[in-house]
XYZ file of C-alpha atoms in Angstrom:
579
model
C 120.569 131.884 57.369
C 123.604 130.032 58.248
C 127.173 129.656 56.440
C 130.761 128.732 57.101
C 134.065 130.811 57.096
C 134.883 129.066 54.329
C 131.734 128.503 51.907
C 129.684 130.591 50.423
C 126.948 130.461 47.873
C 126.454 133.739 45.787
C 124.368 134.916 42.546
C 126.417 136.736 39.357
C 125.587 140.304 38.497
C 125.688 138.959 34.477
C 121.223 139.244 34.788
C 121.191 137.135 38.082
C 121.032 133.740 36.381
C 124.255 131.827 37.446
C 124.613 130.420 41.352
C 128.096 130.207 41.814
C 129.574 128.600 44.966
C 132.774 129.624 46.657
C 135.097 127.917 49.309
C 138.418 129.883 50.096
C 137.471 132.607 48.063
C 137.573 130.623 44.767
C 134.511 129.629 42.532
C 134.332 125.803 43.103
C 130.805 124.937 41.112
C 128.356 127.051 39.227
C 124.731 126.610 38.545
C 122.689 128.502 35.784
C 119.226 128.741 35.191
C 117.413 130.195 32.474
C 115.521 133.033 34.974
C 116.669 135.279 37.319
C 117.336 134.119 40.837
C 114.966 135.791 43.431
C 116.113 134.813 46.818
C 118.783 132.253 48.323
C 118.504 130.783 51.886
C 121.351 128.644 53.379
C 120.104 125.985 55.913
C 123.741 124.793 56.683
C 126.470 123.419 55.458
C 124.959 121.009 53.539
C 121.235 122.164 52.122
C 120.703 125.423 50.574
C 117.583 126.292 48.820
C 116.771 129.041 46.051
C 114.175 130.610 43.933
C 114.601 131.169 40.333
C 111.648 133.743 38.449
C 110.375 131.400 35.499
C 110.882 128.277 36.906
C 110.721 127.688 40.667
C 112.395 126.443 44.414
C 115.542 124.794 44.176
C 117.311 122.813 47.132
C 120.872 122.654 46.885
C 122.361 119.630 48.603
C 125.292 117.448 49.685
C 127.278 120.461 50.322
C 125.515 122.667 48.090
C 126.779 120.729 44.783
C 123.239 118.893 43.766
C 120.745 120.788 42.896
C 117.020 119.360 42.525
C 113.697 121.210 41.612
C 111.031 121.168 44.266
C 108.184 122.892 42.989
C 107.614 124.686 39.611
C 106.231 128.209 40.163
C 106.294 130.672 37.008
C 107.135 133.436 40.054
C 108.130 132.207 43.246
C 109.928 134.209 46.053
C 111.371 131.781 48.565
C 110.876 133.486 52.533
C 111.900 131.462 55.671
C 113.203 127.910 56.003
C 113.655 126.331 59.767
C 114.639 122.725 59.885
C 112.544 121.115 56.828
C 109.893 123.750 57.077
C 109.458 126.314 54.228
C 107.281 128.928 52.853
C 107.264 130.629 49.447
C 105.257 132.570 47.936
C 104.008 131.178 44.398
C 102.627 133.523 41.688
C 101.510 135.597 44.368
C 100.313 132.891 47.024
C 102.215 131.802 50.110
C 102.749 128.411 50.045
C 104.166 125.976 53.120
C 106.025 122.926 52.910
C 106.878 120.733 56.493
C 108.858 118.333 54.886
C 111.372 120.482 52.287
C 109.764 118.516 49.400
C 106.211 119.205 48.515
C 104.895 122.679 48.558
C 100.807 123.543 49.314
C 98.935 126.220 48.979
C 98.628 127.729 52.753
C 95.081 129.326 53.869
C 93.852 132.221 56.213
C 95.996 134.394 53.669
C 93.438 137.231 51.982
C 93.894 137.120 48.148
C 94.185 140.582 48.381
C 97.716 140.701 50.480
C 101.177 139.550 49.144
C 103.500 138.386 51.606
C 106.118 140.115 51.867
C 108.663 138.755 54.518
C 108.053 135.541 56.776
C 110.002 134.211 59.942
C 109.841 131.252 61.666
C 110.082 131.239 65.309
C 109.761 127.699 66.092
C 108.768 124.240 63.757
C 105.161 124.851 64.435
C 104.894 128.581 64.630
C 105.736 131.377 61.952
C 105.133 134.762 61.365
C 103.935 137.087 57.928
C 103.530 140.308 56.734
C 101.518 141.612 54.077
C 102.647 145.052 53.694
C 99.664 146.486 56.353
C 98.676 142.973 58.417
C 100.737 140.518 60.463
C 99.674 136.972 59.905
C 100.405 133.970 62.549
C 100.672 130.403 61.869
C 100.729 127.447 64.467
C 101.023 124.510 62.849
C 104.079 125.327 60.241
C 102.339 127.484 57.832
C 99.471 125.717 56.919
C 96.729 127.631 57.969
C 97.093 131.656 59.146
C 94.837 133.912 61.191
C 95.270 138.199 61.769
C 97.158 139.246 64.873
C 97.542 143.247 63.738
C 95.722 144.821 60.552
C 96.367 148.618 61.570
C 99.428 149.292 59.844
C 100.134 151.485 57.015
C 102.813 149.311 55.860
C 105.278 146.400 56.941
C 107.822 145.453 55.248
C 110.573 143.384 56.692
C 110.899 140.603 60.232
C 113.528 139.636 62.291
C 113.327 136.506 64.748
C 115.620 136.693 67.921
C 115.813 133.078 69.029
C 118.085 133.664 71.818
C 115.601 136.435 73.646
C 112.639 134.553 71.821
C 111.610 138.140 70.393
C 110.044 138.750 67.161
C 110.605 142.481 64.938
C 108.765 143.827 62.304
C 109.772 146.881 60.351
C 107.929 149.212 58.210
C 105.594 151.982 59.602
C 107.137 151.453 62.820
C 109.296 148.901 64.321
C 107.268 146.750 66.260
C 108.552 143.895 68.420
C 106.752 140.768 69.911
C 107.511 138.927 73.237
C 104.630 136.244 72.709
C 105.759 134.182 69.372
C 103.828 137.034 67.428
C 100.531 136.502 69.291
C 100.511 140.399 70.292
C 102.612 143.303 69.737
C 104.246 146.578 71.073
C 105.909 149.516 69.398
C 109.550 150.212 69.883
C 109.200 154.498 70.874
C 112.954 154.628 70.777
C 113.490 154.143 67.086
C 115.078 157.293 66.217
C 112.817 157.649 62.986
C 109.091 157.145 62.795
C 108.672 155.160 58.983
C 111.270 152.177 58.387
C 111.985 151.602 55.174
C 114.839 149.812 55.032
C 114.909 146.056 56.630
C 115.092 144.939 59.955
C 117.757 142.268 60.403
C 119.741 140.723 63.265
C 122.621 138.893 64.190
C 123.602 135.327 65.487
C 125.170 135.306 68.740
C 123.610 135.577 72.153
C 123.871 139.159 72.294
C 120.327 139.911 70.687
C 122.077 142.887 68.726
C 119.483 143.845 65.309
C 119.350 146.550 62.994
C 117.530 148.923 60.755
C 118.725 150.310 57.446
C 117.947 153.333 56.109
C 115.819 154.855 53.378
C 118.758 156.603 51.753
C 116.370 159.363 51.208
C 114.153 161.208 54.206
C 116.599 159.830 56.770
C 119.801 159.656 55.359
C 121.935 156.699 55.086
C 122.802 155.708 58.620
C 122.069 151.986 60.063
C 120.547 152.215 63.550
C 122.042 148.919 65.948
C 120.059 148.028 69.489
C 122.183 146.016 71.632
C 119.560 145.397 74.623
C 116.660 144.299 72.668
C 115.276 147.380 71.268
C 115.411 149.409 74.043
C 117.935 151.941 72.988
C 119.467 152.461 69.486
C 122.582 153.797 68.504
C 123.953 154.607 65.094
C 126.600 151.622 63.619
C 127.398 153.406 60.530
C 126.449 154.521 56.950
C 125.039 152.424 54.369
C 126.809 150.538 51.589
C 126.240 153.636 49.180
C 125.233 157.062 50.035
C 122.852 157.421 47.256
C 120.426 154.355 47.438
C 118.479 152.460 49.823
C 118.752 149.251 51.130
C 115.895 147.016 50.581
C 117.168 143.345 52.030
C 120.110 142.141 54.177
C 121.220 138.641 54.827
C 123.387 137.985 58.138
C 126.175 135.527 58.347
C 128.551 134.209 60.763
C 128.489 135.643 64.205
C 126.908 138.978 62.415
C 130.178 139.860 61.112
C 129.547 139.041 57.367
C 126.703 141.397 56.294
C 125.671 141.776 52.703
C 123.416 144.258 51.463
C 121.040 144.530 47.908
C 120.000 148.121 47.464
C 116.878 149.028 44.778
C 119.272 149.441 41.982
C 120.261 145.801 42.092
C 123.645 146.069 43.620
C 125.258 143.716 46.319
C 127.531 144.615 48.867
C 129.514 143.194 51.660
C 131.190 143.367 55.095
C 133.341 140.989 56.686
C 133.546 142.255 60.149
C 130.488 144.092 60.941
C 128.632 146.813 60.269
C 130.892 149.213 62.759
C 133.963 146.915 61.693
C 134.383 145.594 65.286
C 132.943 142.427 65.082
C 135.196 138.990 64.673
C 134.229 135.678 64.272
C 136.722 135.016 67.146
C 135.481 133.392 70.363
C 138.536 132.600 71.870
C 138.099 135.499 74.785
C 134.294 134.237 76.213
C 135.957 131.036 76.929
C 136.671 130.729 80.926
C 139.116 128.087 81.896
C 138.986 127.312 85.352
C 141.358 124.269 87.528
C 140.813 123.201 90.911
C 142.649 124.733 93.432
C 144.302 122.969 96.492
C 145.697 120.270 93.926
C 148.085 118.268 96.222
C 149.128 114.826 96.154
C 151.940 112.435 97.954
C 154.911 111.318 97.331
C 154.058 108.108 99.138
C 154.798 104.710 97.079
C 151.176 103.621 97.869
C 149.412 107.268 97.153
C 146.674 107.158 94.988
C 146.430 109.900 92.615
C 144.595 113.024 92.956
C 141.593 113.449 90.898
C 140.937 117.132 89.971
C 138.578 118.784 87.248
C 139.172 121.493 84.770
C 135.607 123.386 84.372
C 135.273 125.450 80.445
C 132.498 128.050 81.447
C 131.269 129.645 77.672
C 128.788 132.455 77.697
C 127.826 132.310 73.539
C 124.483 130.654 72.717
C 125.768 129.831 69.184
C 128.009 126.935 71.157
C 131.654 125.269 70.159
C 133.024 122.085 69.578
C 135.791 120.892 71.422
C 138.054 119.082 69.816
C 141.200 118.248 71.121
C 142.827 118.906 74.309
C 146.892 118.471 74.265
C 149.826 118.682 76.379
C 151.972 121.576 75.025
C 154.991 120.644 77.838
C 156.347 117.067 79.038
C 154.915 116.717 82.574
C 153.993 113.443 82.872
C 152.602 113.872 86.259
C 148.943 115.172 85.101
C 146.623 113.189 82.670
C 143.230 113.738 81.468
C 140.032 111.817 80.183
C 139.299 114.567 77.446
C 136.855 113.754 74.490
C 135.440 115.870 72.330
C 132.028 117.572 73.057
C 130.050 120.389 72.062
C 129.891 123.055 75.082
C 126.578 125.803 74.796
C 126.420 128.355 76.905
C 127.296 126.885 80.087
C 129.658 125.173 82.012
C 131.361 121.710 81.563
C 134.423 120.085 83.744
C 136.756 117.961 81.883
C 138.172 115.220 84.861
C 142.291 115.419 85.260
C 144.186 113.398 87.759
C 147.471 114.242 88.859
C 150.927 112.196 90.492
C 153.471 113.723 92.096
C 157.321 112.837 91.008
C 158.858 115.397 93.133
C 158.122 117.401 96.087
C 157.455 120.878 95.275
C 155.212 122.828 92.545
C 154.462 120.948 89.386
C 153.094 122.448 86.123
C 151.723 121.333 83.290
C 150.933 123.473 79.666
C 147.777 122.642 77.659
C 146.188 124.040 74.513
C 142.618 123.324 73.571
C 141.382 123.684 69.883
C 137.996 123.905 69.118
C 135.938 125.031 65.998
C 132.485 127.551 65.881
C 129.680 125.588 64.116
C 128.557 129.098 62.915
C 131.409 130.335 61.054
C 133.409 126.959 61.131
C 136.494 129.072 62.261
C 139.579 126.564 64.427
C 140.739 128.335 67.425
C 143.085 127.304 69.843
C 143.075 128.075 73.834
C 146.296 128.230 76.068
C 146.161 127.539 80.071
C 148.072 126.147 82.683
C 147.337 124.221 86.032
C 149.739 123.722 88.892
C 149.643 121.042 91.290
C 151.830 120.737 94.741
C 154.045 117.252 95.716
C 154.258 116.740 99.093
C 156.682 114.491 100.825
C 156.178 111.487 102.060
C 155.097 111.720 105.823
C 153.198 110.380 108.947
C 149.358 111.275 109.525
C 147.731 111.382 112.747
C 144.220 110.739 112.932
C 141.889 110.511 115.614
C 138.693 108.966 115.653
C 135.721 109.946 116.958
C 136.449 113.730 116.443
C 134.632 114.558 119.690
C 133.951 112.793 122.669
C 130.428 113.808 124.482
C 129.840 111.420 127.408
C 126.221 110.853 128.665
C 125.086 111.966 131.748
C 125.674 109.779 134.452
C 125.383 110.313 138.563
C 128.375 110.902 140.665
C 131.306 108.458 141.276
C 129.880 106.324 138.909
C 131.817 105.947 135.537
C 131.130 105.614 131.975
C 133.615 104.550 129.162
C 134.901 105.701 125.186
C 136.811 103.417 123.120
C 138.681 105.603 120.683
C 141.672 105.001 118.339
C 144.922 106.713 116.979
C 145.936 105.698 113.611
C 148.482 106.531 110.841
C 147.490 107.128 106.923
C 150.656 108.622 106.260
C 153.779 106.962 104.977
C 156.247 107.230 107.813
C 156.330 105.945 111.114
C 154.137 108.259 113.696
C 155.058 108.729 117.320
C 152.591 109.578 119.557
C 154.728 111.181 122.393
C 152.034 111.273 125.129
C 148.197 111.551 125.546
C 146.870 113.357 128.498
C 143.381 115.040 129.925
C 143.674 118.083 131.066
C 141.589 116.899 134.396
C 142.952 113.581 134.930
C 140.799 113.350 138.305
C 137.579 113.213 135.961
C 138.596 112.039 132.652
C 140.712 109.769 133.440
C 143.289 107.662 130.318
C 143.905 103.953 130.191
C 147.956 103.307 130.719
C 150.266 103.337 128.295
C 153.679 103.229 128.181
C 154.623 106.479 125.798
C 156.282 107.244 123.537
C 154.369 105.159 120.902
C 155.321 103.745 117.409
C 152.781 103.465 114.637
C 153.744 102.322 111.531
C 151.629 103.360 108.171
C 148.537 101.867 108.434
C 148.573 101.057 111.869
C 146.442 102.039 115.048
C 146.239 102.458 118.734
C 143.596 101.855 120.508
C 142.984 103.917 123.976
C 139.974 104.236 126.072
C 138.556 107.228 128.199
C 137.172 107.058 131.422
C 134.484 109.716 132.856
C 134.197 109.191 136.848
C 132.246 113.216 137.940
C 132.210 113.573 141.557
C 130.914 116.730 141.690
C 127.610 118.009 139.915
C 127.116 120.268 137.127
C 128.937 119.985 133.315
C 132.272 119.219 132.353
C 134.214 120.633 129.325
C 138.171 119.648 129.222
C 140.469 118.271 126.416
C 142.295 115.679 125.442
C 145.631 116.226 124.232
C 147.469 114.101 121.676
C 151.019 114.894 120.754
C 153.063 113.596 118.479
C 155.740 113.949 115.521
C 153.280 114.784 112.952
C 151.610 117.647 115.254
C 149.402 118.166 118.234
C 145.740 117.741 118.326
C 143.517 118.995 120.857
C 139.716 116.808 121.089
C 136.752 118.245 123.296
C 135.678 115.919 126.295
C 131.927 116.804 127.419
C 130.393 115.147 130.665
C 127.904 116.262 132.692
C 127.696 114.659 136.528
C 124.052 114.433 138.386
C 124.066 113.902 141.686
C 121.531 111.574 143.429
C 119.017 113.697 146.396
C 120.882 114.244 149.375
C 119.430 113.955 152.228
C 120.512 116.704 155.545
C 123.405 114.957 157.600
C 125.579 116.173 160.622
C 128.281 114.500 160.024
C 129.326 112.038 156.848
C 128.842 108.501 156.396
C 131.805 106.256 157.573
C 133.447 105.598 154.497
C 136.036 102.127 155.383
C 136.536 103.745 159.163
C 136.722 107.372 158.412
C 133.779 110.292 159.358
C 134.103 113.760 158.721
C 132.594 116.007 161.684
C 130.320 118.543 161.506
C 128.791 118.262 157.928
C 127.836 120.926 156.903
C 130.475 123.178 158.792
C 131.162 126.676 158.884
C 134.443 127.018 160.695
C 136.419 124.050 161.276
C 135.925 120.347 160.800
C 138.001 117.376 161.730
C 138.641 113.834 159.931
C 138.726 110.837 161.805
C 139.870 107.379 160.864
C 139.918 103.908 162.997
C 143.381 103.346 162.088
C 145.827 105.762 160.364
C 144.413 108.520 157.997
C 145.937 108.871 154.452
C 149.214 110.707 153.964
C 147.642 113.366 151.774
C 144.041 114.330 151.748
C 143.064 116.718 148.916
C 139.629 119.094 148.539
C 138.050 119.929 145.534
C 135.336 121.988 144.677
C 132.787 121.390 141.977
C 134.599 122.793 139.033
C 137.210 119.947 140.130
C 139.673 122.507 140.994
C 142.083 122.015 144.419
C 140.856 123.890 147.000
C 143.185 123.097 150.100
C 146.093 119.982 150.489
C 146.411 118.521 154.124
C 149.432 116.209 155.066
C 148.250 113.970 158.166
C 151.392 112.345 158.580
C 149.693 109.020 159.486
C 147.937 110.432 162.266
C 144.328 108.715 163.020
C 142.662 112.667 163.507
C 142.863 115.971 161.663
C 141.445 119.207 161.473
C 140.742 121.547 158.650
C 139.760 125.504 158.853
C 137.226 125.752 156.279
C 136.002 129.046 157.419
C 137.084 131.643 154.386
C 135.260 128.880 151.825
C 132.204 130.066 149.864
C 128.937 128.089 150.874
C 129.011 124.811 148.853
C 129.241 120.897 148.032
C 132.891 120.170 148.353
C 134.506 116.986 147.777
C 137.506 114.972 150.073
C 139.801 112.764 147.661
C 141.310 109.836 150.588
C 142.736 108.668 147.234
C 142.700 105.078 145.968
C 138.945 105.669 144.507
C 137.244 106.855 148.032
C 135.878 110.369 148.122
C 133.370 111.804 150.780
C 131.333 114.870 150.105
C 130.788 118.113 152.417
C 128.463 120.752 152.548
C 129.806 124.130 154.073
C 127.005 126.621 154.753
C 128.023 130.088 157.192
């Protein structure tokens, strides 16, 4: 049954002949009829049906203020509605109707059992009880068969949409996890024989209850809260003294009203325990990006960011407005209204800086429950950073992994240097940590790059020595360093024995391999400065010829190896030492 905060259709004591309808706690219309009024069922806001003894169904419509006779019955008792699906029972029949109009006789239903209280659990399938069977129906209540005919008696049902779980009360409470098909009994009701009703709430929580006898169990309600695993007791009855034969539950299960066996109605506006509120302001989650940042630079695009609403209720909330409770100018948002279930949604925000520093901005969001029709309102904040305007360095590829290649030959990556920022960037100096092998194309440093401008450099890879090399290239400049990985690897081609080198443009190098001493020779004059490097590409020994045409090296304390002479100018001449 569902209602509003703020409407409410009730029946007068004065021989239960007069529907009255209330809004704000005032009588706004009243219906009488000429027999007393059986049962009332509110579909929403707008429909509303009711039975009247005598004459038959009602639907109340267009807000409850028209009222039109849908089938005559001289004793009808109206059950379940879902959607435009009803079911009645008429002068002792149960009756179905898919459309909310026209009423038929259903079948399956023995002549001998009375329906007594019917749920439906979707449009197409329904549950009965007949006071010692439980009927199913799956195709809207036209045609029933027997699911459970062992009961001594049954009396009341209870459908839990949210954990699609179906109760029954009377003998024992029994709950379904099938759509009714089969059925267990709950062991840990605290009583064995139920005869008050079995009733439930509307929010995701699952929460139900069973009322009391008033007589061989005293007055207490009994509440589950996991499904009907455990029960608890939520408090007395309306009146010590009586029993509680029917409850209808409202709202978010906070508006309860009760009709005991000696006709008298009763109500509760916030729960049976008194803790319940219609209020869902607190299971709303309001959660902004973080890292929101965005420049101060004249041609800096905004910042898009997103504001995600994460709501755990199954009942669901409108959304409908989302405003800007302090000036800041700097944040804006696409927000329309939506309904958000239990879920999450993001709600897109963009922000522009207009100063460097923090920036925040104050919203409230009002929104309404389509249950109780209650307006709330939601307060958050998000905060946003303006950074200045400044230069960018960015380097492209982010790694540079040269193929393998055989020694003192080369291979060659283009790469560039550019600025996104908004200031000029100065690239102070590039250089490779092992020039000798990754070697830089010349340029004269420092360099100028203006926003949106690049610089194109090149790197060289030249191995003369086999195995892998791992060194870095390093870029500084006024907007910070950056350090990118250079990866060779240098093969060398078979090598076949020698005693002595190759004459490389006049020069030989005498014995190869050597294990003590060796001497370089050269036609004319020898280089001023020979160096020898091993194969990590590390210096090994320096020797100054001062021009002369011969020179010795002691090479005796070396480790057995491949060792390479730089003559400089691009000629190199390997050695093998071996003791």
């Amino acid at each position: 049954m569902l209602t509003t905060r703020s409407g409410l259709l009730g029946i007068d004591a004065n021989g239960i002949r007069i529907l009255s309808k209330y809004t704000n706690g005032a009588i706004e219309g009243r219906f009488s009829v000429s027999g007393e009024i059986s049962s009332i069922i509110i579909r929403d806001a707008d429909i509303a049906y009711f039975s009247v003894l005598g004459e038959g169904i009602y639907e109340a419509s267009n807000s409850w203020n028209n009222f039109t006779l849908l089938a005559a019955s001289p004793n009808p008792n109206l059950l379940a509605v879902f959607g435009t699906g009803l079911l009645a029972n008429m002068g002792g029949r149960l009756n179905f109707s898919s459309d909310g109009v026209t009423f038929l006789l259903a079948s399956g239903i023995a002549s001998t059992d009375t329906v007594t209280a019917a749920e439906f659990f979707g449009v197409q399938t329904a549950v009965a009880v007949t006071g010692k069977k439980i009927y199913r129906s799956l195709d809207g209540g036209r045609h029933w068969y027997v699911v459970l005919d062992t009961l001594r008696k049954t009396n009341s049902s209870y459908v839990d949409h949210t954990h699609k779980s179906i109760f029954v009360g009377g003998q024992n409470c029994l709950k379904s996890l099938d759509s009714g098909a089969s059925w267990q009994t709950l062991s840990s009701v605290p009583f064995p024989f139920l005869t008050g009703p079995v009733f439930g709430v509307r929010d995701c929580s699952g929460t139900f209850y069973i009322g009391p006898d008033g007589f061989t169990h005293g007055t207490d309600i009994y509440r589950s809260i996991d499904q009907g695993r455990f029960f608890q007791q939520a408090g007395p009855a309306m009146f010590s003294s009586i029993r509680m034969i029917k409850s209808v539950v409202l709202d978010r299960g906070s508006t309860i009203f009760w009709l005991d066996s000696s006709g008298l109605l009763g109500c509760v506006r916030d729960g049976i325990d008194s803790v319940i509120t219609d209020s869902v302001r607190d299971r709303i989650l309001v959660q902004p990006d973080s890292g929101i940042r965005n420049s101060l630079c004249p041609n800096a695009a905004a910042t898009p960011f997103n504001i995600t609403l994460m709501f755990d209720q199954c009942t669901g909330i409108v959304l409908d407005s989302l405003k800007q409770v302090s000036s800041s100018p700097s944040f804006t948002t696409a927000f329309r209204p939506a309904f958000l279930g239990d879920t999450t949604m993001q709600i897109p925000f963009t922000y522009r800086a207009s100063h460097t520093g923090w920036d925040t901005a104050h919203y409230r969001l009002r929104f309404h429950s389509l249950i109780t029709g209650n307006i709330e309102q939601k307060f958050f904040s998000i905060a946003a950073f303006g950074a200045p305007g400044s230069p960018e360095l960015n380097f492209s590829p982010p790694q540079m992994d040269f193929p393998q290649i055989l020694l003192d030959s080369a291979t060659r990556i283009a790469a560039s240097i550019s600025n996104p920022g908004c200031d000029t960037l100065v690239v102070d100096t590039i250089f490779s940590t092992n020039p000798a092998i990754f070697q830089l194309s010349s340029k004269p440093y420092p360099v100028h790059l203006a926003p949106g401008k690049s610089l194109p450099i090149a790197i060289t890879f030249n191995p003369h020595l086999e195995g892998d090399y791992l060194e870095t290239l390093v870029i500084e400049t006024n907007a910070g360093n950056r350090n990118i990985t250079l990866r060779g690897s240098g093969k060398a081609a078979k090598i076949e024995a020698v005693t002595e080198s190759a004459r490389v443009q006049g020069m030989r190098i005498f014995p190869n391999p050597s294990n003590s001493v060796l001497a370089i020779h050269a036609d004319g004059s020898l280089p001023q400065e020979i160096i020898l490097y091993d194969l990590l590409g590390r210096e090994i020994m320096r020797l100054q010829t001062g021009g002369a045409n011969e020179i010795s090296a002691d090479i005796h304390s070396l480790p057995d190896g491949l060792y390479i002479f730089d003559f400089g100018s691009g000629r190199y001449e390997r050695i093998v030492i071996r003791h």
